[in-house]
Each structure stands twice: as structure tokens, then as C-alpha cells.
Tab-separated table of C-alpha atoms in Angstrom:
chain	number	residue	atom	x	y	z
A	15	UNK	CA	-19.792	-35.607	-42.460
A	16	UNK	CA	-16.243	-35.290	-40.806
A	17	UNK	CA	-14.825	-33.349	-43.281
A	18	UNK	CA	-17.549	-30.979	-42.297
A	19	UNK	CA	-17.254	-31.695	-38.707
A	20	UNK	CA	-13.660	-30.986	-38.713
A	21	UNK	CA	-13.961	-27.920	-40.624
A	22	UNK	CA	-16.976	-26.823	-37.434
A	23	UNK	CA	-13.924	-27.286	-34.921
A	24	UNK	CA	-11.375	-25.596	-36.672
A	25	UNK	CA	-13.857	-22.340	-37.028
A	26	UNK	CA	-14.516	-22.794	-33.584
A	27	UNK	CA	-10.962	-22.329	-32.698
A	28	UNK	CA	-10.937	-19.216	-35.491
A	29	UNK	CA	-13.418	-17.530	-33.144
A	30	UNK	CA	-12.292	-18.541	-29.441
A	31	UNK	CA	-8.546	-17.428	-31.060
A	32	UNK	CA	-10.191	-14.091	-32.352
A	33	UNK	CA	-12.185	-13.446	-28.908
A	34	UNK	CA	-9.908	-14.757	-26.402
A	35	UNK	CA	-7.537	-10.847	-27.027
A	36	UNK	CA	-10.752	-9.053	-26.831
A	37	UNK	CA	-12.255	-10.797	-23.553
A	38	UNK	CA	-8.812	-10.783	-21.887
A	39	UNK	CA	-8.703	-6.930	-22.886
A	40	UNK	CA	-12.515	-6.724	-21.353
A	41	UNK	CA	-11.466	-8.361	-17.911
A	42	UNK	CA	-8.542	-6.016	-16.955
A	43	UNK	CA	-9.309	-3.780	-14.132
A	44	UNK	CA	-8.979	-0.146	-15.127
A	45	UNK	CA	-5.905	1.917	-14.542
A	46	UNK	CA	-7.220	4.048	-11.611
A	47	UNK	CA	-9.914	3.528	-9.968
A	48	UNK	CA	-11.580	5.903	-6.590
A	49	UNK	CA	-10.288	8.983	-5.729
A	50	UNK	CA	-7.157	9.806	-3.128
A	51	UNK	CA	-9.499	12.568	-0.289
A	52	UNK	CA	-7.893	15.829	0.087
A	53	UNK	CA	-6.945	15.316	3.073
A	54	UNK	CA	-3.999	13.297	1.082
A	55	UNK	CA	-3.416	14.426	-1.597
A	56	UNK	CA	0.334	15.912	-0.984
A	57	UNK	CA	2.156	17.773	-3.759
A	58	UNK	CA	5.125	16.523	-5.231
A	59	UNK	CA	8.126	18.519	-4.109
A	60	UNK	CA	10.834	16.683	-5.757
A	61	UNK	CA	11.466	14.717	-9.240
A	62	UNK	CA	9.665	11.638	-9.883
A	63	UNK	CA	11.717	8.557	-8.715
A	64	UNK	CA	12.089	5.662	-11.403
A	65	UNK	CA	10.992	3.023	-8.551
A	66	UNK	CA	8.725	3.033	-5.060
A	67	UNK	CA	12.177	1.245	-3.207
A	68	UNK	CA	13.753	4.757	-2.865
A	69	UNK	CA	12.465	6.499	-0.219
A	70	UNK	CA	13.207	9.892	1.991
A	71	UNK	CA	14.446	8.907	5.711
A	72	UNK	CA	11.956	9.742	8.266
A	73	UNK	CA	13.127	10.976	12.040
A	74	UNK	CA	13.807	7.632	13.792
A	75	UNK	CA	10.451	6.817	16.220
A	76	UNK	CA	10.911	6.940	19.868
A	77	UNK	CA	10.921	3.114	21.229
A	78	UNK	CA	8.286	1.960	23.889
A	79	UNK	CA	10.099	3.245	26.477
A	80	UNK	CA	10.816	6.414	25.617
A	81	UNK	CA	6.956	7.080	25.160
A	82	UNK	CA	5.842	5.421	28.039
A	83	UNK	CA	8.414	7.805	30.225
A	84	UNK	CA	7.438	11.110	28.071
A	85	UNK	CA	4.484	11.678	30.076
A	86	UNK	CA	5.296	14.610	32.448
A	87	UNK	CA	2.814	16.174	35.128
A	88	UNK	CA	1.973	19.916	36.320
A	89	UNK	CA	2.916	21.239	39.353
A	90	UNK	CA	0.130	20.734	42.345
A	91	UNK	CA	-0.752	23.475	44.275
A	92	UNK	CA	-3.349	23.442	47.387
A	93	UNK	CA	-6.896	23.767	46.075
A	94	UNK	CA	-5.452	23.690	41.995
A	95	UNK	CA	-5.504	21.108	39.416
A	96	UNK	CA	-3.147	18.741	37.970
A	97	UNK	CA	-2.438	18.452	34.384
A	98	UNK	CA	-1.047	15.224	33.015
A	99	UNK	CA	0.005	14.741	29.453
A	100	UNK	CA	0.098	11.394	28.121
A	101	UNK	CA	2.320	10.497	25.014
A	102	UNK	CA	-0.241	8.392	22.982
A	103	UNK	CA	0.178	4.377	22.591
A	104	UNK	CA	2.175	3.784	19.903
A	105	UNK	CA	-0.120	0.883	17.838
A	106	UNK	CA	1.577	-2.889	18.035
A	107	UNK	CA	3.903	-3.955	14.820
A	108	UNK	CA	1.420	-5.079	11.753
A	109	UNK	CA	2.276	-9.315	11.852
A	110	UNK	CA	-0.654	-10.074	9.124
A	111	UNK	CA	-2.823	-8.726	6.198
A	112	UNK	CA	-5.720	-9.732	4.474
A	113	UNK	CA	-7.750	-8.355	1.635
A	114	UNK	CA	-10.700	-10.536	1.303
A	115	UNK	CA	-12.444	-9.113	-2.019
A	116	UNK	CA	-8.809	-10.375	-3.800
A	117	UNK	CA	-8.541	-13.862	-2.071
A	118	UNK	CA	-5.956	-12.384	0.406
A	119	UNK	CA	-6.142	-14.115	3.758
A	120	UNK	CA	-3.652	-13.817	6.642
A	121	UNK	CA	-0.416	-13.300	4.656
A	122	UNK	CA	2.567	-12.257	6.403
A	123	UNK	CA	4.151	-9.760	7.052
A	124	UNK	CA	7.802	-9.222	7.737
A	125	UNK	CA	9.281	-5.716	8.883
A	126	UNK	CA	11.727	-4.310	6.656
A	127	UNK	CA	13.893	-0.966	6.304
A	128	UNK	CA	16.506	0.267	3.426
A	129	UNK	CA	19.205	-2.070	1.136
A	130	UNK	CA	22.338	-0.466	0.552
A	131	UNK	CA	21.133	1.622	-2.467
A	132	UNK	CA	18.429	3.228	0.091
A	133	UNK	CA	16.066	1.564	-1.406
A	134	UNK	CA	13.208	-0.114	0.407
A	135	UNK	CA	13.804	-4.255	1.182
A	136	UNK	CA	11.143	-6.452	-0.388
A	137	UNK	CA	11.134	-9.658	1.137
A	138	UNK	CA	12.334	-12.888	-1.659
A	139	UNK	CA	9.313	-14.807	-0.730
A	140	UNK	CA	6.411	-13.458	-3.176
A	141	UNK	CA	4.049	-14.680	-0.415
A	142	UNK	CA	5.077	-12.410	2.059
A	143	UNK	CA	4.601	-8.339	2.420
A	144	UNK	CA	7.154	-6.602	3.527
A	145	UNK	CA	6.261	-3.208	5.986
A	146	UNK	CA	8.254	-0.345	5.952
A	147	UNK	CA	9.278	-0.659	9.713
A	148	UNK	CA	11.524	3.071	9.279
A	149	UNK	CA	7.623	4.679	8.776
A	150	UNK	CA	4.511	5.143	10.571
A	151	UNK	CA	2.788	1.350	12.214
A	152	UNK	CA	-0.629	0.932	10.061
A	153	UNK	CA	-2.503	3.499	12.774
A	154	UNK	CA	0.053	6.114	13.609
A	155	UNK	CA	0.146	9.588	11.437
A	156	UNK	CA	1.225	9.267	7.617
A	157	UNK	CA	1.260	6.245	5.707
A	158	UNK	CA	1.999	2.442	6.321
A	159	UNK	CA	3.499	1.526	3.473
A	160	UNK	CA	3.375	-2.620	2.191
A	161	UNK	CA	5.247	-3.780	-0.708
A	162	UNK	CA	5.830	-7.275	-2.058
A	163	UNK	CA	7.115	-8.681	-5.254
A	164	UNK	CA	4.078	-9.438	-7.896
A	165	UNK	CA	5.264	-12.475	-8.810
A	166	UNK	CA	8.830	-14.951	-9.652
A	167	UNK	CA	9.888	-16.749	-12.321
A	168	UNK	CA	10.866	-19.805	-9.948
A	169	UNK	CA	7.641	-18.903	-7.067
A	170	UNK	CA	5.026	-18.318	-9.153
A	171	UNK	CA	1.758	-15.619	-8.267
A	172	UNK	CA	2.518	-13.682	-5.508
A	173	UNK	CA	0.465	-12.325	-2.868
A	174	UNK	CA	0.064	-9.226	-3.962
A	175	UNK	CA	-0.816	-10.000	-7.744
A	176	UNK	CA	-4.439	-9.739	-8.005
A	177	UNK	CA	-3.981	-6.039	-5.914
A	178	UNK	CA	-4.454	-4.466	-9.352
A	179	UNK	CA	-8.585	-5.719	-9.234
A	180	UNK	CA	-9.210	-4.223	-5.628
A	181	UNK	CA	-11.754	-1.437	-5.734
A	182	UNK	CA	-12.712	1.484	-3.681
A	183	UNK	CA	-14.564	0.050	-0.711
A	184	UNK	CA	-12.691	-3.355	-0.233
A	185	UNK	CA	-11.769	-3.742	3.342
A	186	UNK	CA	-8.405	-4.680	4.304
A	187	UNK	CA	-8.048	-6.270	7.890
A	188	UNK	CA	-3.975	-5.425	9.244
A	189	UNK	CA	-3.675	-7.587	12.404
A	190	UNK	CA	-1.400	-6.603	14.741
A	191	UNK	CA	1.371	-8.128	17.060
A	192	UNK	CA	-1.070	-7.249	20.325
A	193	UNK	CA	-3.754	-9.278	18.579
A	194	UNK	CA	-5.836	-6.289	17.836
A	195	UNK	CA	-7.108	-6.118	14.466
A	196	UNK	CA	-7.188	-2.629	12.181
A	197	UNK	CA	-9.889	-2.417	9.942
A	198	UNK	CA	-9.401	-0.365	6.373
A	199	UNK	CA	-10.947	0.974	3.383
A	200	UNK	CA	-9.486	1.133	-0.199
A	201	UNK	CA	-10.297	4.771	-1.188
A	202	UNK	CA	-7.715	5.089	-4.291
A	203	UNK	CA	-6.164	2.661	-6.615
A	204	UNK	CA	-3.799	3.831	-9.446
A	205	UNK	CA	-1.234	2.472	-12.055
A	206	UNK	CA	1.751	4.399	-12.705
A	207	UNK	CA	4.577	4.356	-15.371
A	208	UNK	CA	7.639	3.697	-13.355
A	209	UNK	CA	9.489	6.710	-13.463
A	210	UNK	CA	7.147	8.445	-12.108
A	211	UNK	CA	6.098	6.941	-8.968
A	212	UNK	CA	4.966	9.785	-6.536
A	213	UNK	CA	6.827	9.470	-3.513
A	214	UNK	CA	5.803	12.339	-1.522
A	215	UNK	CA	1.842	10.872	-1.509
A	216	UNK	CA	3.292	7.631	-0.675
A	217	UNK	CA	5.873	8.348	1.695
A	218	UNK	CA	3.925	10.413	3.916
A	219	UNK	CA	5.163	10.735	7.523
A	220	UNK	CA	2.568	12.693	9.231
A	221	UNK	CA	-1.255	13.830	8.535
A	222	UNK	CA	-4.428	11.488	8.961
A	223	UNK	CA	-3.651	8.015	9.280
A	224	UNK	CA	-3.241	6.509	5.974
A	225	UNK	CA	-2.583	2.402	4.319
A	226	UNK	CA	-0.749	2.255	0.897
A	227	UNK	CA	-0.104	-1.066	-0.816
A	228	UNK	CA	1.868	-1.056	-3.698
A	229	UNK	CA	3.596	-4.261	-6.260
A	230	UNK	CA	4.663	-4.433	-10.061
A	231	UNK	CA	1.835	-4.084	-12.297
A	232	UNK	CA	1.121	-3.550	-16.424
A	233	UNK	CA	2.582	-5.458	-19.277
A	234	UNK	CA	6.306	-7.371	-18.991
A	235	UNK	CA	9.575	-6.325	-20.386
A	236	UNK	CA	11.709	-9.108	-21.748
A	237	UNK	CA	14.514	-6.580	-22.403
A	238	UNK	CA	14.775	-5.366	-18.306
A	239	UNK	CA	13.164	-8.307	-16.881
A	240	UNK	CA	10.862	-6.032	-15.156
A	241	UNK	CA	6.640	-4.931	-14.901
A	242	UNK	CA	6.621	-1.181	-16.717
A	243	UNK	CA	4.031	-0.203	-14.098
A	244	UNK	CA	3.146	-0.035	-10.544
A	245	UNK	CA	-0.081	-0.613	-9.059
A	246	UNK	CA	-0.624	1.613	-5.375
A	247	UNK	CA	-3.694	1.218	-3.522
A	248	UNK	CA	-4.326	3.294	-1.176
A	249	UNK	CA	-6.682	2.878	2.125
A	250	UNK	CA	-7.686	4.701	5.574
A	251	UNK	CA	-9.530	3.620	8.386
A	252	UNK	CA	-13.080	2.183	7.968
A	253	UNK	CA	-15.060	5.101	8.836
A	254	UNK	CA	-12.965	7.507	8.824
A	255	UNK	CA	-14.250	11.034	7.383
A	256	UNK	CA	-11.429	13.494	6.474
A	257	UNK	CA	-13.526	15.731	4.382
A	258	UNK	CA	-12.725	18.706	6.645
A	259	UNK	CA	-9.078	17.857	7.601
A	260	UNK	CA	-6.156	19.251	5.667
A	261	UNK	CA	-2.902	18.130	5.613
A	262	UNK	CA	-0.117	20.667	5.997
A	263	UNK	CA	2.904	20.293	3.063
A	264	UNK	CA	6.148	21.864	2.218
A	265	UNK	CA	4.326	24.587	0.164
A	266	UNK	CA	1.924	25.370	2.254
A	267	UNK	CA	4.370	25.883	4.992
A	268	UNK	CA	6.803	27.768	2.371
């Protein structure tokens, strides 16, 4: 009877062994998942970069101050009108993010611009995003672009690791340093080969407002230490309809 009971336990491990490849396999999200509107889509003008760190300078945005003073007024005439242009309110710094459909509530964010190599800064602490604070404010023209590390050897999971499961239609709340809260909607999520991460749809300076998300994603090299793939999500504000807007590139423009 235990002889027999011992062999029922070891087959038992045969099959959980056998399955476990199979239902881990079954559980991965797929490699793309949505589709990016037209209204973004941006052809690439340049070579593929090898990582999403390196990333084209934008113009410098004017400070508070210089858009609160760029308002300028007609002249007034007896019985004419006046005609006031107002520089639009820049939106407040993004302080927080949250994903809820991925367990991400409230994590911080930290402003961050280029390392030495001109690559994009991604803050040490995995449970922190770091914003692009040389680009567009999650609200203005172009993208906001978030980054963070997946995950560290000595940290653990990072905030951003389960961003390879969100799914078209997951809101993502961005709140900002005013309080206000900016809602978005995951559109487009995609894995790349590193190598060929597409910087000119990610790095997008002007256009419809736009969100993109992006950590270390795919299977682990042991030989560079690093993810061989990159998972970008991509979001726009809940609601928002930019079926008949186009966005003007480099080749259209010639």
C-alpha cells in the first residue's frame, strides 16, 4: 500500500512537472495587444535605437512665467473689438500614477531628464517611475513618456513589472502636482526586440495628447545581465476620439 502510494505521488509530480511549462506558457500575455489610432502612428525617420534611454532633444518649454506673460491684446478702437490671446495653461507636473487593472496604486513619480550618454535617467528605486520632465506634462501635445526599471536583483518586482498584462481599455489615473487628476486609456501595448525600439512613436513632441509607459520585458540574458525586450504601452485621454485627426510628420512635411 505505500509502495503504491509513493509511486501515486511521484506520478503526480511527473504531471504537475510536465504541465507546470505548458500553463506558465498559457498565462503569458501576448506580445501586442490593441492597436496604436492613426492619429499616432508616426513613421520612423531614423535607425532603430538599441534602447528607449536615448532620446532626440526637444525645444526647451517656456516656464510658468513666460506663458502667463505671452498673452498679448489688440489694439482698441472706439466702437471696435478687442482681441485677447491667451497662451494655454500649461498642465501641473505628474507627482503619481496608478494602473488599477495591474495592482498599480499611487506610485511615484520622480521627474527626470538625460545621463551623460543622453540617455533617459531611470530612477534606482524599482518602485518609482521616472517622467521624462525634457517632454510634454501627461496633457500637453505629444507624448508623456514613464519609464522605470522592471525589476533588481537586490529590490525585487518593480512597479512596473506586471505592465506587460495591461490591456486595451485599462484606465490609468496620472495625478498631478495641482491635485487634479488625468484620466487615461490603454489603446496599444507592444513588445519589442531591443534594437529596435521606435523612438519617433515614442518620443513624440507634438500632435494629440498622448501617455506611453514603457520597462524591460521578455526572457533574461545571463550573458548581458539584461531583459531582450521592451514592453510600451501606450494610452490617451479617456474619451478621447482621434479618428479624424492626423498628425503631421517629417514626410509629410518633406
Amino acid at each position: 500500500m505505500a509502495a503504491r502510494l509513493r509511486w501515486a505521488l511521484v506520478a503526480l509530480g511527473a504531471v504537475l512537472l510536465v504541465g507546470t511549462p505548458a500553463m506558465w506558457f498559457f498565462a503569458q500575455p501576448s506580445p501586442t495587444a490593441g492597436a496604436l489610432p492613426d492619429a499616432l502612428q508616426v513613421e520612423e525617420q531614423g535607425a532603430a535605437q538599441d534602447t528607449p534611454e536615448t532620446s532626440p532633444t526637444p525645444a526647451e518649454p517656456a516656464d510658468e512665467t513666460e506663458l502667463q506673460e505671452s498673452a498679448s491684446t489688440g489694439d482698441i478702437t472706439r466702437g471696435g473689438s478687442v482681441t485677447i490671446e491667451v497662451a494655454p495653461v500649461r498642465p501641473a507636473k505628474p507627482v503619481s500614477v496608478s494602473i488599477p487593472s495591474i495592482g498599480i496604486e499611487d506610485a511615484d513619480i520622480a521627474a527626470v531628464g538625460l545621463d551623460s550618454n543622453g540617455a533617459v535617467e531611470i530612477p534606482d528605486d524599482v518602485m518609482e517611475v521616472g517622467w521624462y520632465d525634457r517632454g510634454p506634462r501627461p496633457g500637453e501635445d505629444g507624448n508623456a513618456f514613464m519609464t522605470s526599471h522592471v525589476d533588481s536583483r537586490t529590490q525585487g518586482r518593480g512597479v512596473l513589472f506586471d505592465l506587460r498584462r495591461s490591456e486595451p481599455g485599462d484606465l490609468i489615473e496620472v495625478t498631478h502636482e495641482d491635485g487634479m487628476v488625468s484620466e487615461w486609456e490603454v489603446v496599444f501595448r507592444e513588445r519589442i526586440v531591443k534594437g529596435s525600439y521606435p523612438m519617433d512613436r515614442v518620443f513624440r513632441f507634438d500632435g494629440p495628447p498622448g501617455l506611453v509607459i514603457d520597462t524591460c520585458g521578455g526572457p533574461f540574458n545571463s550573458n548581458t545581465g539584461s531583459y531582450e525586450n521592451i514592453d510600451i504601452v501606450y494610452a490617451v485621454p479617456l474619451g478621447a476620439d482621434y479618428s479624424n485627426v492626423e498628425v503631421e510628420t517629417a514626410a509629410q512635411t518633406g
